[in-house]
Amino acid sequence: VALPAGFDPRDVIARKRDGQDVPAGDLRAFVLGYAAGDVPDYVAAAFLMAAFVNGLSGAETAELTRAMVDSGETLPLAGIDRPKIDKHSTGGVSDGVTLVFAPLAAELGLAVAKLSGRGLGHTGGTLDKLESIPGLRTDLAPEELERQVELVGCAVAGQSKDLVPADGALYSLRDATATVASVPLIAASVMSKKLAVGSDLILLDVKAGSGAFMKTPEHAAELARSCVELASYWGRRARAAVTDMSQPLGTAIGNALEVAEAVRLLKGEARGRLRELSVAFATEALTEVGGVEREVARSKAERALDSGEAAERFRRMIEAQGGDPRVVDDPDGILPRARVRRDVHGEGPGVLVTVDAEALGRAAASLGAGRARKGDAIDPAVGIEFLPKVGAGGGGDERIAVVHARDDPSAEAAAGQVLAALTMGQDAVQVPPLVFGWYGSEVHEGPGGPDERR
Amino acid sequence: VALPAGFDPRDVIARKRDGQDVPAGDLRAFVLGYAAGDVPDYVAAAFLMAAFVNGLSGAETAELTRAMVDSGETLPLAGIDRPKIDKHSTGGVSDGVTLVFAPLAAELGLAVAKLSGRGLGHTGGTLDKLESIPGLRTDLAPEELERQVELVGCAVAGQSKDLVPADGALYSLRDATATVASVPLIAASVMSKKLAVGSDLILLDVKAGSGAFMKTPEHAAELARSCVELASYWGRRARAAVTDMSQPLGTAIGNALEVAEAVRLLKGEARGRLRELSVAFATEALTEVGGVEREVARSKAERALDSGEAAERFRRMIEAQGGDPRVVDDPDGILPRARVRRDVHGEGPGVLVTVDAEALGRAAASLGAGRARKGDAIDPAVGIEFLPKVGAGGGGDERIAVVHARDDPSAEAAAGQVLAALTMGQDAVQVPPLVFGWYGSEVHEGPGGPDERR
């Protein structure tokens, strides 16, 4: 792709620099030119900073996103008949929703073809978690992915490099130039990957709190609105929830540990916020695209877990991806286990007032569960089970965590990090809600609708 | 130069992005890291855009400038006993002040060791002009330059690549990223090159008007103040004049043509605004560092021109740099001449109201006198003599210009461009002043003065 004749990328930068809107065609030429290597990194970096400081309008964000999608191939998933649900989380600690949601939604008659990412920094990644299951592959070719979803109802795979190549390049550039924390740029990054895949409903889990990128529900809501607005603009249906990440969502932080917890939840053997949120997303999906009453949908989801049917669906998914299906029967026996297990006990009476969830995520990453840089190796077995929830327990000398480590010194260090991440108190504590709110896209069908706008 | 341990260039960007001041040490590490190749272009580009949009404080601009100077070698000129004057123009059309000023100041007992640049876009460059003199060299080594100034009192040479290397790199990056038009960034660029050379007085000619980078005197004054403030900060004496560039300063636009005009002025054979401004700068220099009364200084400068002594000094400078000294006796005979000369006549009665000086500069550049890109070849012979001044003449069918061209089609095109650049009227016209104002640095000597601060 060569730049259009007479097109000067500096005109795009100058407009954004001066707080003006960039015409759609120019913005498109700029982004496609960048993806093709005709607009150099330093030119794109100046644009990103101008956009960071002066903002992007809704129309500009939509055009940026569309151009990012058009920088690569798409995955229409046209051969799948069942309602297709895509789901994305902005990242958190002990955020195993996808592991539970995908087989659960499949069991409810929906199709989930999920392209996932790897963990970075204090947040985990679904691919890393699934790959702790012996034999399991996530490098599915598009045809393979589609065939598996037709047969099993769900599949979780890594994103191909040909899908939205501009996103990877822009993200690396933003990371290097202090331009990550911009709502329109984040929304464009998230939604470009969702718009590139065919789906009937996009569900977004925008995390807010100490373990999330967005530290407050208000800031998360801004991103949620921006994402669903983008979906509307391109005629796609989306629902975004702002959910609590002021503490770990489940009780496991670490790859094999999180798979084991997901198995227990899918078998109906465990309760808690991770189950609640997985059910909430399944309910939302079934209500939105299945035409099912909300309460009926919720009952169906609860039943699929309690009956063990969702776990059987997970077994089929694992088997289809080459993994050892016995992990559903005996997760502790099949999944890799860390050599050292060390209990952590509370240091005094009281209730848990706040947790620094990011610090817990970093503690698990230090054990080897996560990576500081893209491409670092991880250890699937290590991690932290963190048991108390805000407003309840954690006091006295009860066991509050179990550190799974490669050796004693790293276990010792992690135990200290766990204790340092807690704030205890004596007074009653307001328990944060699990879901702060839902935001929906408005989709206008008919002339001027999806096909025309695209 | 490796980056300091623990230094993350993104912290510098993030502060400027958020409108905060960058600590001096961090800014210095960033600039020196960029000059050394340890901070990549795209990281510097993001910083430049943040600085463009959110501005730089006086202290930040000073630190940026100092780090730019320290990115390379300096030229102390310690062996020169006479008062050393440096002079810089922000660039204009028919701006031959340096050609006249350097020998004139030398004749008045001052020393001018001038590092000059080449023309770009619609503005000319002193090196290009001088090199139209057969044999003349501008690639003087530092020792050569210093020796010539000791012997002759003046020398004009190209800037070594080892002097302020960060400036060339940053300028190219600003050009590519729409971050040129920032007062602090321009001031840092201009003053870094002046601070790197030893001088007792820095004279700045900040042009304002249609042929200048700064289109209004107010905007030019902002740059003038920023430059002298920078000089103060580093304990250096500077005087900046905001001068008119709403029309060509002299009557010649083009390299050999401007040298011929300078010879006529140096011999006292011509009058006009170019002479006036050259005398104004010489007067300022002699008053500031020579301890001479202003009116006395002015008389001395006028006399040096009218007596032909300044022209003799120019002859010695040319000879010292290997050029043909007979250019002083017979400029038209020695300098290269264009094959085609074409007179341009006025199109009707009236007086000249405004001139688009930039358009005239571009017309001359189109003939081959200037370059669109660095490194383009130029033709020393071509150009435009533009005779009328705002508020006087240009009407009727009198001759207003002579186009010097390589061929008839380019002469024809330039003639059209000249006529299109004029606005004629019937009413009396306010003639713009030659000098809008002078701005001076405050220099505090003694403890905490120049040496300590540096």
XYZ file of N, CA, C and O in Angstrom, chain A residues 31 80 151 156 159 167 204 230-231 247 249 284 286 326 333 336 361 433 435 454:
80
model
N -3.114 5.602 8.991
C -3.039 4.325 9.719
C -2.631 3.189 8.774
O -1.758 2.377 9.108
N -20.598 -20.647 10.928
C -21.179 -21.045 12.218
C -22.625 -20.563 12.311
O -22.899 -19.382 12.155
N -18.409 -28.010 16.017
C -18.565 -29.322 16.646
C -18.806 -29.222 18.151
O -19.659 -29.918 18.696
N -10.759 -21.725 22.152
C -9.956 -20.576 22.587
C -8.592 -20.703 21.925
O -7.896 -21.705 22.116
N -4.261 -15.232 18.807
C -4.620 -14.366 17.678
C -3.557 -14.460 16.594
O -2.366 -14.377 16.877
N -2.566 -3.109 15.195
C -2.750 -2.990 16.637
C -1.482 -3.337 17.389
O -1.074 -2.609 18.292
N -18.013 -7.155 26.797
C -16.769 -6.581 27.308
C -16.816 -6.522 28.821
O -17.824 -6.103 29.398
N -18.152 2.656 19.732
C -17.435 2.181 18.541
C -18.184 1.039 17.869
O -18.279 0.986 16.634
N -18.703 0.134 18.678
C -19.456 -0.991 18.124
C -20.688 -0.464 17.379
O -20.969 -0.853 16.245
N -10.091 -6.430 44.169
C -9.516 -7.612 44.815
C -9.499 -8.706 43.758
O -10.185 -8.604 42.745
N -10.477 -11.707 41.538
C -11.856 -12.129 41.286
C -12.113 -13.521 41.851
O -13.091 -13.733 42.582
N -26.313 -12.564 30.217
C -26.380 -11.427 29.300
C -26.419 -11.914 27.849
O -27.220 -11.430 27.033
N -27.291 -14.901 26.627
C -28.503 -15.664 26.302
C -29.714 -14.740 26.201
O -30.606 -14.936 25.376
N -8.535 -35.633 31.114
C -8.669 -36.089 32.509
C -8.492 -34.953 33.503
O -8.772 -35.114 34.677
N -4.156 -33.847 39.881
C -3.309 -34.956 39.444
C -2.717 -34.740 38.069
O -1.617 -35.225 37.765
N 0.429 -29.471 36.187
C 1.744 -29.388 36.826
C 1.612 -28.787 38.226
O 0.756 -27.921 38.456
N -0.856 -9.764 42.006
C -0.537 -10.206 40.635
C 0.965 -10.165 40.386
O 1.530 -11.080 39.779
N -19.504 -3.704 44.984
C -20.389 -4.524 44.134
C -19.544 -5.295 43.128
O -18.427 -4.893 42.807
N -20.665 -5.989 39.939
C -20.867 -5.300 38.662
C -21.329 -3.879 38.961
O -22.351 -3.687 39.618
N -20.027 -0.427 6.780
C -18.751 -1.105 6.644
C -18.235 -0.896 5.241
O -17.082 -0.699 4.985
